[in-house]
mmCIF file of C-alpha atoms in Angstrom:
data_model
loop_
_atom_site.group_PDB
_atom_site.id
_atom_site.type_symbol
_atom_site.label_atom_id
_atom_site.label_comp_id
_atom_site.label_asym_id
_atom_site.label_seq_id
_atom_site.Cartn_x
_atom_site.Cartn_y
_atom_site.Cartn_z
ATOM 1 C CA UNK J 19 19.427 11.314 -24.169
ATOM 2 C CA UNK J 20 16.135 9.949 -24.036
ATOM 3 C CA UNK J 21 13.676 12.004 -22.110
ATOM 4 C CA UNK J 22 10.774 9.649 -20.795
ATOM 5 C CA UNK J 23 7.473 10.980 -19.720
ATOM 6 C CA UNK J 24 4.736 9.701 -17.493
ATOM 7 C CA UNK J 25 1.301 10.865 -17.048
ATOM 8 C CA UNK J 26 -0.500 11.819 -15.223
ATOM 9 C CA UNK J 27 2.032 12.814 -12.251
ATOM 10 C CA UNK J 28 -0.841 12.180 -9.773
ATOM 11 C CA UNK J 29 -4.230 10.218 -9.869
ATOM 12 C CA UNK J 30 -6.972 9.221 -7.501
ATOM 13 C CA UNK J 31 -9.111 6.530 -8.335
ATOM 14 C CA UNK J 32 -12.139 4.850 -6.267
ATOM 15 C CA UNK J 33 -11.525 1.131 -5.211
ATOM 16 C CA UNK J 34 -12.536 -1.072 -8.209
ATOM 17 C CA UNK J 35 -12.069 1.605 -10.907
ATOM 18 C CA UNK J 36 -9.746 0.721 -13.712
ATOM 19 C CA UNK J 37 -6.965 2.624 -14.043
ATOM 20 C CA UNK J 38 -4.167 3.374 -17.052
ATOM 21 C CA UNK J 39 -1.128 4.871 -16.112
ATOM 22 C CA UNK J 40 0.946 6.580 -19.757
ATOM 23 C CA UNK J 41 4.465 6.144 -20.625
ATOM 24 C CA UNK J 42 6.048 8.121 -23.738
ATOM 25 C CA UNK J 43 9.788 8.457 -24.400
ATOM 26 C CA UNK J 44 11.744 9.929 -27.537
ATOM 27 C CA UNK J 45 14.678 7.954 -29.302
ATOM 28 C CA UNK J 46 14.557 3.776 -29.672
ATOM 29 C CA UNK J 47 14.574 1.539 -27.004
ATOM 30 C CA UNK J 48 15.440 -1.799 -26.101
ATOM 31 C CA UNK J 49 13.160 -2.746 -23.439
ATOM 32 C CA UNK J 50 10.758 -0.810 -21.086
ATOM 33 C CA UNK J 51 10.577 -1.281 -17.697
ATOM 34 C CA UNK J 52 7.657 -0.840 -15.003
ATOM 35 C CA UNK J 53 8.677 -0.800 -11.758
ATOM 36 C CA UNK J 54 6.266 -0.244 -7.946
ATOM 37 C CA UNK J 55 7.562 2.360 -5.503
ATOM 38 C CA UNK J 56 5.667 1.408 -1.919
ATOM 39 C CA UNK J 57 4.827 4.069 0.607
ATOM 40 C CA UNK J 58 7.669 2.879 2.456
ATOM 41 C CA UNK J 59 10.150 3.644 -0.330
ATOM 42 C CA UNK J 60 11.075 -0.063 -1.548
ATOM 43 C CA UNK J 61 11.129 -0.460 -5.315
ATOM 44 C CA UNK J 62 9.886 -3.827 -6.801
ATOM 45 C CA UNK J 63 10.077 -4.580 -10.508
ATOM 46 C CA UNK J 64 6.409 -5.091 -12.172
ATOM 47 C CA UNK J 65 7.418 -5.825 -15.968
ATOM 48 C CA UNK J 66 9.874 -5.221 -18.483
ATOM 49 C CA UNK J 67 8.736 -5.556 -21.763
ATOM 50 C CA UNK J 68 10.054 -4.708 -25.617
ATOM 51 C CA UNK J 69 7.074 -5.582 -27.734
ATOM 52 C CA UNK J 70 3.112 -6.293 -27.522
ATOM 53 C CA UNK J 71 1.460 -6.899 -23.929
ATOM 54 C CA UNK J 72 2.272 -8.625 -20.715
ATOM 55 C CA UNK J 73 0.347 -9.700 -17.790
ATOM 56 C CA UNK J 74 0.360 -10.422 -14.314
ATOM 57 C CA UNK J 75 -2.682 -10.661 -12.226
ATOM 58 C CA UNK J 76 -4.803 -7.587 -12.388
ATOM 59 C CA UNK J 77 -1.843 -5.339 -14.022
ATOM 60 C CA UNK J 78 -1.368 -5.308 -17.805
ATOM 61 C CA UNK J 79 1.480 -3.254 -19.556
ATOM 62 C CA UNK J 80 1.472 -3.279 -23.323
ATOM 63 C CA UNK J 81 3.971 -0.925 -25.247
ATOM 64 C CA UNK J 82 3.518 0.178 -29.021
ATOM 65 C CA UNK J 83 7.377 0.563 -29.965
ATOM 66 C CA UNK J 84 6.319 2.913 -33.334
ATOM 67 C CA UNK J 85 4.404 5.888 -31.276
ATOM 68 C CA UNK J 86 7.166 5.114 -28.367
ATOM 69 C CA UNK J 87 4.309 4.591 -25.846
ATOM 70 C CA UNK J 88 3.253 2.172 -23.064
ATOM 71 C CA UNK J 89 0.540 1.890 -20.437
ATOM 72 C CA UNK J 90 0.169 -0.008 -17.066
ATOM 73 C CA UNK J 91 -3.363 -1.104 -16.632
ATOM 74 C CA UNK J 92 -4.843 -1.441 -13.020
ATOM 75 C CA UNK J 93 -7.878 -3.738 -13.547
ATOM 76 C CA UNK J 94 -10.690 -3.538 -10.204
ATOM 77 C CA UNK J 95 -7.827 -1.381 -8.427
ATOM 78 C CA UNK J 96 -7.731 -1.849 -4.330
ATOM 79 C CA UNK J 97 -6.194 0.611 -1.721
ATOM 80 C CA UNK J 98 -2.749 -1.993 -1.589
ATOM 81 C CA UNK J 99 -2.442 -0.718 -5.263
ATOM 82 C CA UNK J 100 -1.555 2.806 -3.846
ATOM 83 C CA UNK J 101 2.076 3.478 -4.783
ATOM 84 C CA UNK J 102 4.380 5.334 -7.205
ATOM 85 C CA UNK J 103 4.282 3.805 -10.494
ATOM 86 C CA UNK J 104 8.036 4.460 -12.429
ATOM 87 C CA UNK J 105 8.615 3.508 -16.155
ATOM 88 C CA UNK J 106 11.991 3.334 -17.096
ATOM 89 C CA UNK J 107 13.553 2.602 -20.778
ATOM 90 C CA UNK J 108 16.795 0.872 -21.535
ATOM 91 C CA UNK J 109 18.531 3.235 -24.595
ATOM 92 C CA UNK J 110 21.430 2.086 -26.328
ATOM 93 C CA UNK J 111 21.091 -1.627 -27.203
ATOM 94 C CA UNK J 112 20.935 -4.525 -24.543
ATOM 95 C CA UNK J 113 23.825 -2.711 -22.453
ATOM 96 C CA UNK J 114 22.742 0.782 -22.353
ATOM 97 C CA UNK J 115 21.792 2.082 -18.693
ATOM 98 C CA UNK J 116 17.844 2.549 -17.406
ATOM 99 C CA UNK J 117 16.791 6.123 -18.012
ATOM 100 C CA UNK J 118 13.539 7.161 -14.848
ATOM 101 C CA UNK J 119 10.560 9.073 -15.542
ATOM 102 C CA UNK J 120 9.585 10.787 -12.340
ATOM 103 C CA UNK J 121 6.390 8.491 -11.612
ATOM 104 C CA UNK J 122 3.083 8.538 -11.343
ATOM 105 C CA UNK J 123 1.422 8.691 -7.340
ATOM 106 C CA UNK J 124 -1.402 6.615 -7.583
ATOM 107 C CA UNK J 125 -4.080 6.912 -4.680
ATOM 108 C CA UNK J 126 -7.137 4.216 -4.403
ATOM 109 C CA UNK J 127 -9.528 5.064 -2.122
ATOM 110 C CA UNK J 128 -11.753 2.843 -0.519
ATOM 111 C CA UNK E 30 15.691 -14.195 1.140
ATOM 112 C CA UNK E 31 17.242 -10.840 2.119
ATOM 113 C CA UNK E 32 17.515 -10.110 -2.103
ATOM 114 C CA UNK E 33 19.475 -6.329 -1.753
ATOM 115 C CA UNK E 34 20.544 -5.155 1.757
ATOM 116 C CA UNK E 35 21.540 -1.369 2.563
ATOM 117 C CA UNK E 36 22.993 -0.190 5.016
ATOM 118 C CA UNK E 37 22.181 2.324 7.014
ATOM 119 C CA UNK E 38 18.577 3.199 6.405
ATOM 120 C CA UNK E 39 18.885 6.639 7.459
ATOM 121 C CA UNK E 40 22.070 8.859 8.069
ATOM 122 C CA UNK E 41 22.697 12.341 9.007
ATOM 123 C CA UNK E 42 26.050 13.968 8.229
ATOM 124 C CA UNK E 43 27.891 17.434 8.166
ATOM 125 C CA UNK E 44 29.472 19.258 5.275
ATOM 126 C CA UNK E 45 32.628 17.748 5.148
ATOM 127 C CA UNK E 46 32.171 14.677 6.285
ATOM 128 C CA UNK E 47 33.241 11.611 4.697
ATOM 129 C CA UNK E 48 30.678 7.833 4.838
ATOM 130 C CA UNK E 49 30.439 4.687 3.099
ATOM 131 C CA UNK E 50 26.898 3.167 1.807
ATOM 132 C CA UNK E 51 27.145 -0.419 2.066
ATOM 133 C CA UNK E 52 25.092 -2.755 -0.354
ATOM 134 C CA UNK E 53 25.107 -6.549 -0.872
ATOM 135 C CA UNK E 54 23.253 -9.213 -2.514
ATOM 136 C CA UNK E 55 22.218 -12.410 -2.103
ATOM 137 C CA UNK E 56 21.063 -13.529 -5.748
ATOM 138 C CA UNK E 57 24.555 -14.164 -7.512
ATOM 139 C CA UNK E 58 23.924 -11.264 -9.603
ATOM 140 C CA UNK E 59 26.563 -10.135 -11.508
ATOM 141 C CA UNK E 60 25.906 -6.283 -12.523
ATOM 142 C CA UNK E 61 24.939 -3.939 -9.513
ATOM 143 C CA UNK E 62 23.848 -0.359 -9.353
ATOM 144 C CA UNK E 63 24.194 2.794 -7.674
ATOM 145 C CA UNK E 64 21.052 5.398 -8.047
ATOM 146 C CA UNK E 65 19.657 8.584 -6.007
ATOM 147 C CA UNK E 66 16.493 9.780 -5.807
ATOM 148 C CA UNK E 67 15.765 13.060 -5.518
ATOM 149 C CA UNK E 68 12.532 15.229 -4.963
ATOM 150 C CA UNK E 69 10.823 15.805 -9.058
ATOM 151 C CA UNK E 70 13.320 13.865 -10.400
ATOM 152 C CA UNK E 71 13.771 10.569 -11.642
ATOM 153 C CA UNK E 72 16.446 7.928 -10.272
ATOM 154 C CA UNK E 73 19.409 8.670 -11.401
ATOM 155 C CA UNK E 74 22.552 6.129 -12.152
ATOM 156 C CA UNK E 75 25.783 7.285 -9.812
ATOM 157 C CA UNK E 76 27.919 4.848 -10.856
ATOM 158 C CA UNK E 77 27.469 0.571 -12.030
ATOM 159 C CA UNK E 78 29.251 -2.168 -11.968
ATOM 160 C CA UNK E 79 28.725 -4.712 -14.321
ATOM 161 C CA UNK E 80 30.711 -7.702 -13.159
ATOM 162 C CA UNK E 81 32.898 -8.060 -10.503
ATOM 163 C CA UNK E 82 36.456 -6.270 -11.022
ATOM 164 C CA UNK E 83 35.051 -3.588 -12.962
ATOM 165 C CA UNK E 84 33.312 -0.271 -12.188
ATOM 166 C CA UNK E 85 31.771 2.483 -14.478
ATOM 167 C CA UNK E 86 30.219 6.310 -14.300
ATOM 168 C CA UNK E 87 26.752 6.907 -14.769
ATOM 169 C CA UNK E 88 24.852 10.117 -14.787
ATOM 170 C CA UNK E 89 25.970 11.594 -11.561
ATOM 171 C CA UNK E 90 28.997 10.245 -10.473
ATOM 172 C CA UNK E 91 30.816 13.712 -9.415
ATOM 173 C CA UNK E 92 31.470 13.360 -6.036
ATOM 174 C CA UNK E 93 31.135 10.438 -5.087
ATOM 175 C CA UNK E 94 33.607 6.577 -5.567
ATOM 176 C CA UNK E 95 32.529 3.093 -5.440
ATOM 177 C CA UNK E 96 34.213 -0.285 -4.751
ATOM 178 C CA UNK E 97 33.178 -3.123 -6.078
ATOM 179 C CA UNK E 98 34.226 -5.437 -3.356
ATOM 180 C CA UNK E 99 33.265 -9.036 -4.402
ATOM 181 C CA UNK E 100 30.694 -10.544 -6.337
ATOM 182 C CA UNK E 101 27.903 -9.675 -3.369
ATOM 183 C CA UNK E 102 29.384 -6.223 -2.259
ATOM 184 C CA UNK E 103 29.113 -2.814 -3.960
ATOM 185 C CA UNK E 104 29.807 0.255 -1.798
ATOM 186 C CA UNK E 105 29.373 3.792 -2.662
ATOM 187 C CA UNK E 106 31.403 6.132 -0.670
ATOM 188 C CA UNK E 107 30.943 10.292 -0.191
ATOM 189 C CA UNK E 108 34.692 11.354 0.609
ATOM 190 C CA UNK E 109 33.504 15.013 1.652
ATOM 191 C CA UNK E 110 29.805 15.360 1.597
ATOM 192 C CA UNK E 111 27.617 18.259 0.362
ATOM 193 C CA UNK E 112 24.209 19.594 1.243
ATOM 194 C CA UNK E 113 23.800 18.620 -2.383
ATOM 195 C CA UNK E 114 24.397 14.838 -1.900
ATOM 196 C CA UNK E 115 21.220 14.958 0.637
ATOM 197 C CA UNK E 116 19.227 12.238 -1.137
ATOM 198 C CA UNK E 117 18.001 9.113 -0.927
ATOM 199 C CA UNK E 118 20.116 6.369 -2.176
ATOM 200 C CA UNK E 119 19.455 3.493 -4.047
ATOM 201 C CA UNK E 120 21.591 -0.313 -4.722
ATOM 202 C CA UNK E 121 20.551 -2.776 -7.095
ATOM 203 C CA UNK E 122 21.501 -5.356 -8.537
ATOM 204 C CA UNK E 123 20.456 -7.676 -12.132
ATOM 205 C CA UNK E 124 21.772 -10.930 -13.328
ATOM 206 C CA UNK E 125 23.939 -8.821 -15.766
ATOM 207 C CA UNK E 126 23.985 -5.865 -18.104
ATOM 208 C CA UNK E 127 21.307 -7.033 -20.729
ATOM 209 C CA UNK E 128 17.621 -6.883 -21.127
ATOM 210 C CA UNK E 129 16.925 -7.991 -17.254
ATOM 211 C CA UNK E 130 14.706 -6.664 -14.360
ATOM 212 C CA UNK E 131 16.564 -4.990 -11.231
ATOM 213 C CA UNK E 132 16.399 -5.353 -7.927
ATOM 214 C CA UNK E 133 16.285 -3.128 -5.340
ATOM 215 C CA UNK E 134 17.357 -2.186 -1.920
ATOM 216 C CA UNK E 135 15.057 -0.541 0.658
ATOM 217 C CA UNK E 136 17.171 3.119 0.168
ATOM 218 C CA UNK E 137 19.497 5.326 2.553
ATOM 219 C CA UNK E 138 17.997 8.107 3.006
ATOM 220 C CA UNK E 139 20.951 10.648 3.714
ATOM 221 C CA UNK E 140 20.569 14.378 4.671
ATOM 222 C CA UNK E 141 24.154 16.373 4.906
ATOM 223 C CA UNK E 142 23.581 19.576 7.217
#
C-alpha cells in the first residue's frame, strides 16, 4: 500500500509570504490529487495532476513522478488561505482508490 | 447547486444503536464514495460505489453496509454502532472511477457514547 507523506504537519506563515506545502509517496501512481479542508470541515478539490505543473490563481502544484514528490505553492498567501491542505494519490492504474496523507494545517496571519 | 448533500450534520448515538447516513448528488455522477475521518489519520475509503447497481469494500468497511439506492443516492448504514465508529463521515461523489476530481459533502460528524 502506498504510504503518502505530507510536510510539514503544521505551518504559520505571515500574510503575503509564499508558502510550499511537500507531498512524497512510495510505489507508482496514476494521478495526485490536492484537495482544501475549510475550518468548517468542507473538502473542495484544488488539482489533480499526473505530470509537470498546474495552475490556478495564486496556487501552483507541480509533481516530479521519478522522486515521487509534489508541492502546492501559495503565492502572496492571505488569512482565507488558512485551511488543511490534503494530498491524496490514486495507486493501481486509472481505477485504483485515493490513498490520504493526514494534511498539512496551514495558518496565515495577518 | 447543492453538489453533495449529507444528512445529518451531527448525530449522537449509543452503543448499540443502529442509523443510516444519507448522501445524494446532484451532478449525474456515476461513482460515489464513503470515507471517515478520524483524528491523525487520513480519510479513509468505507466502502464505493462505482456505478449504480454495484457496491464495493474499501479500507474500512467492517461494520458498517451501504445501499446504493439510485444514481443520486448512496447511504451508509451502522447496524449496531461502536464507540469506535465515532468519526466524522464523509460522501462523495466523481463522474466515474478514472483519473477524476471528487466531490465532497459537508461531513456527519457522529459520536457513539
Amino acid at each position: 500500500k502506498n504510504e503518502v507523506e505530507q510536510s510539514p504537519q503544521n505551518l504559520t506563515a505571515q500574510e503575503g509570504e509564499f508558502i510550499t506545502i511537500n507531498c512524497s509517496y512510495s510505489v507508482g501512481i496514476s494521478a495526485l490529487h490536492w484537495l482544501q479542508q475549510h475550518p468548517g470541515g468542507g473538502i473542495v478539490s484544488l488539482f489533480m495532476l499526473s505530470s509537470g505543473k498546474k495552475k490556478h490563481g495564486r496556487l501552483i502544484a507541480t509533481i516530479n513522478i521519478q522522486e515521487k514528490h509534489s508541492s502546492l505553492h501559495i503565492t502572496a498567501s492571505h488569512p482565507r488561505d488558512s485551511a488543511v491542505y490534503i494530498c491524496a494519490v490514486r495507486e493501481g492504474g486509472s481505477q485504483g482508490n485515493l490513498i490520504f496523507g493526514k494534511g498539512t494545517k496551514l495558518s496565515v496571519k495577518p | 447547486n447543492a453538489g453533495v448533500t449529507q444528512t445529518p450534520k451531527f448525530q449522537v448515538l449509543k452503543t448499540g444503536q443502529s442509523m443510516t447516513l444519507q448522501c445524494a448528488q446532484d451532478m449525474n455522477h456515476n461513482s460515489m464514495y464513503w470515507y471517515r475521518q478520524d483524528p491523525g489519520m487520513g480519510l479513509r475509503l468505507i466502502y464505493y460505489s462505482a456505478s449504480e447497481g454495484t457496491t464495493d469494500k474499501g479500507e474500512v468497511p467492517n461494520g458498517y453496509n451501504v445501499s446504493r439506492l439510485n444514481k443520486r443516492e448512496f447511504s451508509l448504514r451502522l447496524e449496531s454502532a461502536a464507540p469506535s465508529q465515532t468519526s466524522v463521515y464523509f460522501c462523495a461523489s466523481s463522474w466515474d472511477r478514472g483519473n477524476q476530481p471528487q466531490h465532497f459533502g459537508d461531513g456527519t460528524r457522529l459520536s457513539i457514547l
